[in-house]
PDB file of C-alpha atoms and ligand atoms in Angstrom:
ATOM      1  CA  MET A   1     -37.997   8.690 -16.692  1.00  0.00           C
ATOM      2  CA  ASN A   2     -37.624   9.542 -20.371  1.00  0.00           C
ATOM      3  CA  THR A   3     -38.259   6.277 -22.301  1.00  0.00           C
ATOM      4  CA  ARG A   4     -35.251   6.710 -24.602  1.00  0.00           C
ATOM      5  CA  ILE A   5     -33.001   7.112 -21.557  1.00  0.00           C
ATOM      6  CA  GLU A   6     -34.655   4.159 -19.807  1.00  0.00           C
ATOM      7  CA  LYS A   7     -34.078   1.974 -22.873  1.00  0.00           C
ATOM      8  CA  ILE A   8     -30.409   2.853 -23.280  1.00  0.00           C
ATOM      9  CA  LEU A   9     -29.739   2.441 -19.536  1.00  0.00           C
ATOM     10  CA  ASN A  10     -31.345  -0.994 -19.677  1.00  0.00           C
ATOM     11  CA  LYS A  11     -29.057  -1.835 -22.589  1.00  0.00           C
ATOM     12  CA  GLN A  12     -26.143  -0.760 -20.390  1.00  0.00           C
ATOM     13  CA  ILE A  13     -27.412  -2.960 -17.534  1.00  0.00           C
ATOM     14  CA  LYS A  14     -27.143  -5.928 -19.894  1.00  0.00           C
ATOM     15  CA  ALA A  15     -23.652  -4.879 -21.010  1.00  0.00           C
ATOM     16  CA  GLU A  16     -22.418  -4.731 -17.404  1.00  0.00           C
ATOM     17  CA  ALA A  17     -23.996  -8.098 -16.608  1.00  0.00           C
ATOM     18  CA  THR A  18     -22.366  -9.558 -19.739  1.00  0.00           C
ATOM     19  CA  SER A  19     -18.977  -8.158 -18.657  1.00  0.00           C
ATOM     20  CA  SER A  20     -19.407  -9.704 -15.221  1.00  0.00           C
ATOM     21  CA  GLN A  21     -20.164 -13.150 -16.678  1.00  0.00           C
ATOM     22  CA  LEU A  22     -17.327 -12.956 -19.216  1.00  0.00           C
ATOM     23  CA  TYR A  23     -14.780 -12.079 -16.517  1.00  0.00           C
ATOM     24  CA  LEU A  24     -16.187 -14.809 -14.290  1.00  0.00           C
ATOM     25  CA  ALA A  25     -15.624 -17.322 -17.124  1.00  0.00           C
ATOM     26  CA  MET A  26     -12.061 -15.999 -17.524  1.00  0.00           C
ATOM     27  CA  ALA A  27     -11.478 -16.272 -13.754  1.00  0.00           C
ATOM     28  CA  SER A  28     -12.723 -19.837 -13.694  1.00  0.00           C
ATOM     29  CA  TRP A  29     -10.472 -20.743 -16.664  1.00  0.00           C
ATOM     30  CA  ALA A  30      -7.465 -19.155 -14.921  1.00  0.00           C
ATOM     31  CA  GLU A  31      -8.202 -21.025 -11.696  1.00  0.00           C
ATOM     32  CA  CYS A  32      -8.296 -24.364 -13.536  1.00  0.00           C
ATOM     33  CA  GLU A  33      -4.993 -23.457 -15.219  1.00  0.00           C
ATOM     34  CA  GLY A  34      -3.411 -22.921 -11.789  1.00  0.00           C
ATOM     35  CA  ILE A  35      -2.747 -19.218 -12.328  1.00  0.00           C
ATOM     36  CA  ASN A  36      -4.347 -18.128  -9.099  1.00  0.00           C
ATOM     37  CA  GLY A  37      -3.282 -14.481  -8.990  1.00  0.00           C
ATOM     38  CA  THR A  38      -4.857 -14.001 -12.407  1.00  0.00           C
ATOM     39  CA  ALA A  39      -7.955 -15.881 -11.252  1.00  0.00           C
ATOM     40  CA  GLN A  40      -8.355 -13.721  -8.128  1.00  0.00           C
ATOM     41  CA  PHE A  41      -7.908 -10.553 -10.176  1.00  0.00           C
ATOM     42  CA  LEU A  42     -10.589 -11.662 -12.638  1.00  0.00           C
ATOM     43  CA  TYR A  43     -13.002 -12.804  -9.910  1.00  0.00           C
ATOM     44  CA  ALA A  44     -12.685  -9.338  -8.348  1.00  0.00           C
ATOM     45  CA  HIS A  45     -13.150  -7.694 -11.736  1.00  0.00           C
ATOM     46  CA  SER A  46     -16.284  -9.757 -12.326  1.00  0.00           C
ATOM     47  CA  ASP A  47     -17.649  -8.560  -8.942  1.00  0.00           C
ATOM     48  CA  GLU A  48     -16.927  -4.965  -9.903  1.00  0.00           C
ATOM     49  CA  GLU A  49     -18.939  -5.330 -13.090  1.00  0.00           C
ATOM     50  CA  ARG A  50     -21.836  -6.698 -11.094  1.00  0.00           C
ATOM     51  CA  GLN A  51     -21.628  -3.596  -8.892  1.00  0.00           C
ATOM     52  CA  HIS A  52     -21.761  -1.440 -12.033  1.00  0.00           C
ATOM     53  CA  MET A  53     -24.880  -3.283 -13.105  1.00  0.00           C
ATOM     54  CA  LEU A  54     -26.496  -2.790  -9.667  1.00  0.00           C
ATOM     55  CA  LYS A  55     -25.652   0.897  -9.681  1.00  0.00           C
ATOM     56  CA  LEU A  56     -27.587   1.242 -12.951  1.00  0.00           C
ATOM     57  CA  VAL A  57     -30.498  -0.952 -11.798  1.00  0.00           C
ATOM     58  CA  LYS A  58     -30.985   1.182  -8.692  1.00  0.00           C
ATOM     59  CA  PHE A  59     -30.648   4.441 -10.593  1.00  0.00           C
ATOM     60  CA  VAL A  60     -33.283   3.449 -13.175  1.00  0.00           C
ATOM     61  CA  ASN A  61     -35.748   2.279 -10.497  1.00  0.00           C
ATOM     62  CA  GLU A  62     -35.212   5.254  -8.218  1.00  0.00           C
ATOM     63  CA  ARG A  63     -35.824   7.691 -11.078  1.00  0.00           C
ATOM     64  CA  GLY A  64     -39.216   6.216 -11.893  1.00  0.00           C
ATOM     65  CA  GLY A  65     -38.100   3.834 -14.633  1.00  0.00           C
ATOM     66  CA  LYS A  66     -38.158   0.038 -14.613  1.00  0.00           C
ATOM     67  CA  ALA A  67     -34.878  -1.843 -14.670  1.00  0.00           C
ATOM     68  CA  GLU A  68     -34.872  -4.981 -16.818  1.00  0.00           C
ATOM     69  CA  ILE A  69     -32.857  -7.864 -15.436  1.00  0.00           C
ATOM     70  CA  PRO A  70     -31.463  -9.492 -18.574  1.00  0.00           C
ATOM     71  CA  SER A  71     -30.686 -13.051 -19.563  1.00  0.00           C
ATOM     72  CA  ILE A  72     -27.095 -13.456 -20.626  1.00  0.00           C
ATOM     73  CA  GLU A  73     -25.560 -15.598 -23.348  1.00  0.00           C
ATOM     74  CA  ILE A  74     -23.080 -18.271 -22.276  1.00  0.00           C
ATOM     75  CA  PRO A  75     -19.648 -16.617 -22.309  1.00  0.00           C
ATOM     76  CA  GLN A  76     -16.558 -17.978 -24.011  1.00  0.00           C
ATOM     77  CA  LYS A  77     -14.964 -20.560 -21.722  1.00  0.00           C
ATOM     78  CA  GLU A  78     -11.662 -21.543 -23.330  1.00  0.00           C
ATOM     79  CA  PHE A  79      -8.709 -19.180 -23.634  1.00  0.00           C
ATOM     80  CA  GLU A  80      -5.217 -19.705 -25.001  1.00  0.00           C
ATOM     81  CA  SER A  81      -3.138 -17.779 -22.486  1.00  0.00           C
ATOM     82  CA  PRO A  82      -3.189 -14.823 -20.080  1.00  0.00           C
ATOM     83  CA  SER A  83      -2.329 -12.568 -23.063  1.00  0.00           C
ATOM     84  CA  HIS A  84      -5.378 -13.885 -24.898  1.00  0.00           C
ATOM     85  CA  VAL A  85      -7.563 -13.214 -21.839  1.00  0.00           C
ATOM     86  CA  PHE A  86      -6.366  -9.646 -21.372  1.00  0.00           C
ATOM     87  CA  THR A  87      -6.523  -8.865 -25.094  1.00  0.00           C
ATOM     88  CA  LEU A  88     -10.179  -9.914 -25.090  1.00  0.00           C
ATOM     89  CA  LEU A  89     -10.783  -8.026 -21.854  1.00  0.00           C
ATOM     90  CA  LEU A  90      -9.370  -4.800 -23.316  1.00  0.00           C
ATOM     91  CA  GLU A  91     -11.408  -5.218 -26.523  1.00  0.00           C
ATOM     92  CA  HIS A  92     -14.491  -5.763 -24.407  1.00  0.00           C
ATOM     93  CA  GLU A  93     -13.822  -2.675 -22.264  1.00  0.00           C
ATOM     94  CA  ILE A  94     -13.345  -0.545 -25.384  1.00  0.00           C
ATOM     95  CA  GLN A  95     -16.775  -1.681 -26.593  1.00  0.00           C
ATOM     96  CA  VAL A  96     -18.254  -0.801 -23.193  1.00  0.00           C
ATOM     97  CA  THR A  97     -16.607   2.634 -23.316  1.00  0.00           C
ATOM     98  CA  ASN A  98     -18.237   3.243 -26.708  1.00  0.00           C
ATOM     99  CA  MET A  99     -21.593   2.262 -25.222  1.00  0.00           C
ATOM    100  CA  ILE A 100     -21.121   4.608 -22.251  1.00  0.00           C
ATOM    101  CA  ASN A 101     -20.248   7.412 -24.662  1.00  0.00           C
ATOM    102  CA  GLU A 102     -23.465   6.702 -26.537  1.00  0.00           C
ATOM    103  CA  VAL A 103     -25.472   6.936 -23.287  1.00  0.00           C
ATOM    104  CA  VAL A 104     -23.830  10.286 -22.530  1.00  0.00           C
ATOM    105  CA  PHE A 105     -24.627  11.482 -26.056  1.00  0.00           C
ATOM    106  CA  VAL A 106     -28.307  10.519 -25.709  1.00  0.00           C
ATOM    107  CA  CYS A 107     -28.472  12.272 -22.301  1.00  0.00           C
ATOM    108  CA  LEU A 108     -27.345  15.493 -23.973  1.00  0.00           C
ATOM    109  CA  GLU A 109     -29.778  15.078 -26.867  1.00  0.00           C
ATOM    110  CA  GLU A 110     -32.621  14.517 -24.394  1.00  0.00           C
ATOM    111  CA  LYS A 111     -31.390  17.322 -22.125  1.00  0.00           C
ATOM    112  CA  ASP A 112     -31.344  14.850 -19.198  1.00  0.00           C
ATOM    113  CA  TYR A 113     -28.606  16.489 -17.173  1.00  0.00           C
ATOM    114  CA  SER A 114     -29.087  14.463 -13.989  1.00  0.00           C
ATOM    115  CA  THR A 115     -28.513  11.162 -15.831  1.00  0.00           C
ATOM    116  CA  HIS A 116     -25.647  12.836 -17.653  1.00  0.00           C
ATOM    117  CA  ASN A 117     -24.159  13.730 -14.281  1.00  0.00           C
ATOM    118  CA  PHE A 118     -24.692  10.181 -12.958  1.00  0.00           C
ATOM    119  CA  MET A 119     -22.945   8.732 -16.021  1.00  0.00           C
ATOM    120  CA  GLN A 120     -19.763  10.716 -15.403  1.00  0.00           C
ATOM    121  CA  TRP A 121     -18.762   8.114 -12.802  1.00  0.00           C
ATOM    122  CA  PHE A 122     -18.883   5.457 -15.544  1.00  0.00           C
ATOM    123  CA  VAL A 123     -16.877   7.646 -17.937  1.00  0.00           C
ATOM    124  CA  ALA A 124     -14.085   7.934 -15.345  1.00  0.00           C
ATOM    125  CA  GLU A 125     -14.296   4.228 -14.491  1.00  0.00           C
ATOM    126  CA  GLN A 126     -13.875   3.238 -18.143  1.00  0.00           C
ATOM    127  CA  LEU A 127     -10.743   5.359 -18.456  1.00  0.00           C
ATOM    128  CA  GLU A 128      -9.285   3.565 -15.424  1.00  0.00           C
ATOM    129  CA  GLU A 129     -10.263   0.091 -16.589  1.00  0.00           C
ATOM    130  CA  GLU A 130      -8.866   0.564 -20.086  1.00  0.00           C
ATOM    131  CA  ALA A 131      -5.611   1.960 -18.693  1.00  0.00           C
ATOM    132  CA  LEU A 132      -5.279  -0.986 -16.309  1.00  0.00           C
ATOM    133  CA  ALA A 133      -5.889  -3.548 -19.078  1.00  0.00           C
ATOM    134  CA  ARG A 134      -3.321  -1.827 -21.336  1.00  0.00           C
ATOM    135  CA  ASN A 135      -0.821  -1.768 -18.496  1.00  0.00           C
ATOM    136  CA  ILE A 136      -1.278  -5.509 -17.882  1.00  0.00           C
ATOM    137  CA  LEU A 137      -0.936  -6.278 -21.602  1.00  0.00           C
ATOM    138  CA  ASP A 138       2.283  -4.236 -21.786  1.00  0.00           C
ATOM    139  CA  LYS A 139       3.707  -6.297 -18.923  1.00  0.00           C
ATOM    140  CA  LEU A 140       2.710  -9.541 -20.650  1.00  0.00           C
ATOM    141  CA  LYS A 141       4.380  -8.401 -23.874  1.00  0.00           C
ATOM    142  CA  LEU A 142       7.604  -7.744 -21.991  1.00  0.00           C
ATOM    143  CA  ILE A 143       7.471 -11.155 -20.328  1.00  0.00           C
ATOM    144  CA  GLY A 144       6.771 -13.069 -23.552  1.00  0.00           C
ATOM    145  CA  ASN A 145       7.231 -16.792 -22.948  1.00  0.00           C
ATOM    146  CA  ASP A 146       9.487 -16.468 -19.932  1.00  0.00           C
ATOM    147  CA  LYS A 147       8.034 -18.885 -17.368  1.00  0.00           C
ATOM    148  CA  GLY A 148       9.694 -17.181 -14.383  1.00  0.00           C
ATOM    149  CA  GLY A 149       8.319 -13.848 -15.552  1.00  0.00           C
ATOM    150  CA  LEU A 150       4.838 -15.300 -15.887  1.00  0.00           C
ATOM    151  CA  TYR A 151       5.072 -16.748 -12.387  1.00  0.00           C
ATOM    152  CA  LEU A 152       5.941 -13.323 -10.936  1.00  0.00           C
ATOM    153  CA  PHE A 153       3.295 -11.632 -13.074  1.00  0.00           C
ATOM    154  CA  ASP A 154       0.634 -13.988 -11.725  1.00  0.00           C
ATOM    155  CA  ARG A 155       1.755 -13.471  -8.147  1.00  0.00           C
ATOM    156  CA  ASP A 156       1.803  -9.666  -8.529  1.00  0.00           C
ATOM    157  CA  LEU A 157      -1.586  -9.425 -10.202  1.00  0.00           C
ATOM    158  CA  ASN A 158      -3.158  -9.904  -6.766  1.00  0.00           C
ATOM    159  CA  THR A 159      -1.839  -6.486  -5.758  1.00  0.00           C
ATOM    160  CA  LEU A 160      -3.744  -4.792  -8.593  1.00  0.00           C
ATOM    161  CA  ILE A 161      -7.131  -5.847  -7.243  1.00  0.00           C
ATOM    162  CA  SER A 162      -9.255  -2.840  -6.396  1.00  0.00           C
ATOM    163  CA  LYS A 163     -12.026  -3.156  -3.845  1.00  0.00           C
ATOM    164  CA  PRO A 164     -15.469  -3.416  -5.460  1.00  0.00           C
ATOM    165  CA  GLU A 165     -17.349  -0.237  -4.752  1.00  0.00           C
ATOM    166  CA  THR A 166     -20.613  -0.341  -2.841  1.00  0.00           C
ATOM    167  CA  PRO A 167     -23.225   0.984  -5.238  1.00  0.00           C
ATOM    168  CA  THR A 168     -24.548   4.394  -4.382  1.00  0.00           C
ATOM    169  CA  ASN A 169     -26.479   6.934  -6.318  1.00  0.00           C
TER     170      ASN A 169
HETATM  171 FE1  FEO B   1     -18.394  -1.735 -16.101  1.00  0.00          FE
HETATM  172 FE2  FEO B   1     -15.725  -2.552 -17.202  1.00  0.00          FE
HETATM  173  O1  FEO B   1     -17.371  -1.855 -17.549  1.00  0.00           O
END
């Protein structure tokens, strides 16, 4: 595997692992706050990010590179509200999208079309994840401080959980 591609994919492995830990910290916070729908949604989201990481690990190793399993900094553990959580989550996903775009750009520069092809799954996934986070934030804006609305929001968030995908290449 081209070393520049290997390096940037390893950077992406760390980004996905960091996302997984951040969403796990958010899930744990939500659980302690008694907002269980939100907690379940975030636990599932954390699992999905781990699957993204695994997908990259396996791809790098199977293409003759060496995946680096990274150490991760301790994520933020206190949050002010569900709106705060989902604002941070959207900001984080936008950063990840920028990183994915950079990987795609390097693939083109290096004329690595098979990695470019592999990365298209991540491009589509980022579009979905950003749209979902924006949708949730729009709902939270509508609800404002209405406790009944927040109760229903938390209950309904369970229905937005998508099944983590089994990593494939
Ligand atoms: Fe795998 Fe949400 O980035």
